[in-house]
Structure formats: structure tokens, C-alpha cells
PDB file of C-alpha atoms in Angstrom:
ATOM      1  CA  MET A   5     -19.704  85.477  25.551  1.00 71.00           C
ATOM      2  CA  ASP A   6     -22.972  85.652  23.650  1.00 84.00           C
ATOM      3  CA  PRO A   7     -26.042  84.840  25.809  1.00 86.00           C
ATOM      4  CA  ARG A   8     -27.250  82.179  23.344  1.00 89.00           C
ATOM      5  CA  THR A   9     -23.901  80.443  23.602  1.00 89.00           C
ATOM      6  CA  LEU A  10     -24.048  80.496  27.360  1.00 87.00           C
ATOM      7  CA  LEU A  11     -27.577  79.087  27.250  1.00 89.00           C
ATOM      8  CA  ALA A  12     -26.438  76.265  24.999  1.00 88.00           C
ATOM      9  CA  THR A  13     -23.332  75.330  26.930  1.00 92.00           C
ATOM     10  CA  ALA A  14     -24.765  75.574  30.426  1.00 92.00           C
ATOM     11  CA  PRO A  15     -26.741  72.278  30.343  1.00 92.00           C
ATOM     12  CA  CYS A  16     -23.863  70.393  28.813  1.00 93.00           C
ATOM     13  CA  LEU A  17     -21.411  71.684  31.343  1.00 94.00           C
ATOM     14  CA  THR A  18     -23.854  71.003  34.217  1.00 95.00           C
ATOM     15  CA  LEU A  19     -24.327  67.372  32.968  1.00 96.00           C
ATOM     16  CA  ALA A  20     -20.575  66.802  32.687  1.00 96.00           C
ATOM     17  CA  ILE A  21     -19.976  68.136  36.199  1.00 97.00           C
ATOM     18  CA  LEU A  22     -22.764  65.922  37.623  1.00 96.00           C
ATOM     19  CA  THR A  23     -21.403  62.824  35.830  1.00 94.00           C
ATOM     20  CA  LEU A  24     -17.855  63.435  37.001  1.00 94.00           C
ATOM     21  CA  GLY A  25     -19.111  64.002  40.532  1.00 95.00           C
ATOM     22  CA  TYR A  26     -21.036  60.735  40.559  1.00 94.00           C
ATOM     23  CA  LEU A  27     -18.004  58.861  39.190  1.00 92.00           C
ATOM     24  CA  ALA A  28     -15.812  60.399  41.907  1.00 94.00           C
ATOM     25  CA  ALA A  29     -18.375  59.303  44.519  1.00 94.00           C
ATOM     26  CA  CYS A  30     -18.276  55.815  43.036  1.00 94.00           C
ATOM     27  CA  VAL A  31     -14.525  55.696  43.426  1.00 93.00           C
ATOM     28  CA  ALA A  32     -14.724  56.847  47.038  1.00 95.00           C
ATOM     29  CA  VAL A  33     -17.650  54.666  48.056  1.00 94.00           C
ATOM     30  CA  PRO A  34     -18.069  51.844  45.579  1.00 94.00           C
ATOM     31  CA  PHE A  35     -20.859  50.042  47.489  1.00 94.00           C
ATOM     32  CA  GLY A  36     -24.392  51.124  48.205  1.00 93.00           C
ATOM     33  CA  ARG A  37     -27.278  49.646  50.182  1.00 94.00           C
ATOM     34  CA  CYS A  38     -29.054  46.806  48.511  1.00 93.00           C
ATOM     35  CA  ARG A  39     -32.482  47.992  47.269  1.00 91.00           C
ATOM     36  CA  THR A  40     -34.145  44.564  47.592  1.00 89.00           C
ATOM     37  CA  CYS A  41     -33.462  44.016  51.297  1.00 90.00           C
ATOM     38  CA  HIS A  42     -32.822  47.655  52.270  1.00 89.00           C
ATOM     39  CA  GLY A  43     -29.309  46.874  53.458  1.00 89.00           C
ATOM     40  CA  THR A  44     -30.262  44.180  55.980  1.00 88.00           C
ATOM     41  CA  GLY A  45     -29.096  41.215  53.971  1.00 89.00           C
ATOM     42  CA  ARG A  46     -32.336  39.322  54.693  1.00 89.00           C
ATOM     43  CA  LYS A  47     -35.470  39.119  52.596  1.00 86.00           C
ATOM     44  CA  ARG A  48     -38.813  38.401  54.217  1.00 82.00           C
ATOM     45  CA  SER A  49     -40.885  35.578  52.820  1.00 78.00           C
ATOM     46  CA  PRO A  50     -44.257  36.773  51.470  1.00 77.00           C
ATOM     47  CA  ILE A  51     -46.069  33.859  53.145  1.00 78.00           C
ATOM     48  CA  SER A  52     -44.564  33.506  56.579  1.00 74.00           C
ATOM     49  CA  ARG A  53     -42.505  35.652  58.848  1.00 73.00           C
ATOM     50  CA  ALA A  54     -39.415  33.554  58.106  1.00 76.00           C
ATOM     51  CA  GLY A  55     -36.665  35.313  56.245  1.00 81.00           C
ATOM     52  CA  ARG A  56     -33.957  34.136  53.965  1.00 87.00           C
ATOM     53  CA  GLU A  57     -30.730  35.490  52.608  1.00 89.00           C
ATOM     54  CA  CYS A  58     -31.191  38.150  49.923  1.00 90.00           C
ATOM     55  CA  ARG A  59     -30.318  36.770  46.511  1.00 90.00           C
ATOM     56  CA  ARG A  60     -29.307  40.107  45.046  1.00 91.00           C
ATOM     57  CA  CYS A  61     -26.594  40.942  47.589  1.00 92.00           C
ATOM     58  CA  ALA A  62     -25.886  37.400  48.805  1.00 90.00           C
ATOM     59  CA  GLY A  63     -26.722  38.428  52.383  1.00 90.00           C
ATOM     60  CA  THR A  64     -24.188  41.243  52.659  1.00 92.00           C
ATOM     61  CA  GLY A  65     -26.694  44.120  52.388  1.00 92.00           C
ATOM     62  CA  LEU A  66     -24.364  45.902  49.877  1.00 94.00           C
ATOM     63  CA  ARG A  67     -24.400  46.128  46.073  1.00 94.00           C
ATOM     64  CA  LEU A  68     -21.855  47.482  43.641  1.00 93.00           C
ATOM     65  CA  ARG A  69     -22.964  50.814  42.244  1.00 93.00           C
ATOM     66  CA  VAL A  70     -23.651  51.259  38.462  1.00 92.00           C
ATOM     67  CA  GLY A  71     -20.911  53.872  38.188  1.00 92.00           C
ATOM     68  CA  ARG A  72     -18.443  51.449  39.757  1.00 95.00           C
ATOM     69  CA  HIS A  73     -19.393  48.823  37.202  1.00 94.00           C
ATOM     70  CA  VAL A  74     -18.565  51.373  34.450  1.00 93.00           C
ATOM     71  CA  ILE A  75     -15.242  52.254  36.073  1.00 94.00           C
ATOM     72  CA  ASN A  76     -14.325  48.535  36.378  1.00 95.00           C
ATOM     73  CA  HIS A  77     -15.270  47.909  32.748  1.00 95.00           C
ATOM     74  CA  ILE A  78     -13.113  50.830  31.554  1.00 94.00           C
ATOM     75  CA  LYS A  79     -10.147  49.570  33.640  1.00 95.00           C
ATOM     76  CA  ASP A  80     -10.548  46.048  32.262  1.00 96.00           C
ATOM     77  CA  GLU A  81     -10.671  47.258  28.721  1.00 96.00           C
ATOM     78  CA  TYR A  82      -7.586  49.457  29.265  1.00 95.00           C
ATOM     79  CA  GLN A  83      -5.678  46.534  30.734  1.00 95.00           C
ATOM     80  CA  ALA A  84      -6.679  44.280  27.801  1.00 94.00           C
ATOM     81  CA  GLY A  85      -5.496  46.911  25.384  1.00 93.00           C
ATOM     82  CA  LYS A  86      -2.077  47.076  26.982  1.00 90.00           C
ATOM     83  CA  ARG A  87      -1.461  43.346  26.496  1.00 81.00           C
TER      84      ARG A  87
END
């Protein structure tokens, strides 16, 4: 293989491997910690010490990962195409 060809294909191959690895991780563990409440499910009020339920995760402390949203969309489109 020519060195220039190797240098040109290495970044593309690396990006493809990282993307497939992330999607595999999203299949195995579809939920991550909520960034707003840091996984507690409660958001502190800026004025007082009182807390309330986090609006982003609805108090669960978990959120659906972006990659899992992509996987779900692809599955939905595939199912719609089969009908």
C-alpha cells in the first residue's frame, strides 16, 4: 500500500471505528446520567435550598443518549418502509 493512501484512509477508518463503537455502546447502555441534575433527579432552586424535580429527565436522573435516538429513528424508518 502506498504511504499516501494509508495516510488518507487512516482518519476515515478511525472515525468509522469510533462511530460504530459509540453506537454499540448506545445499544448496550441506552441511558446516561442527566447533565442538568447530574443524575440525582432533583434540581436545586437558585434562590432557596429547596429542590424540585428535574424537568429534563422528569426526576429519573437518566436521559436517552443521542446515539440511541439515532438508532430508534433508523428502526422507526425501517419499520415504516416495510408497511
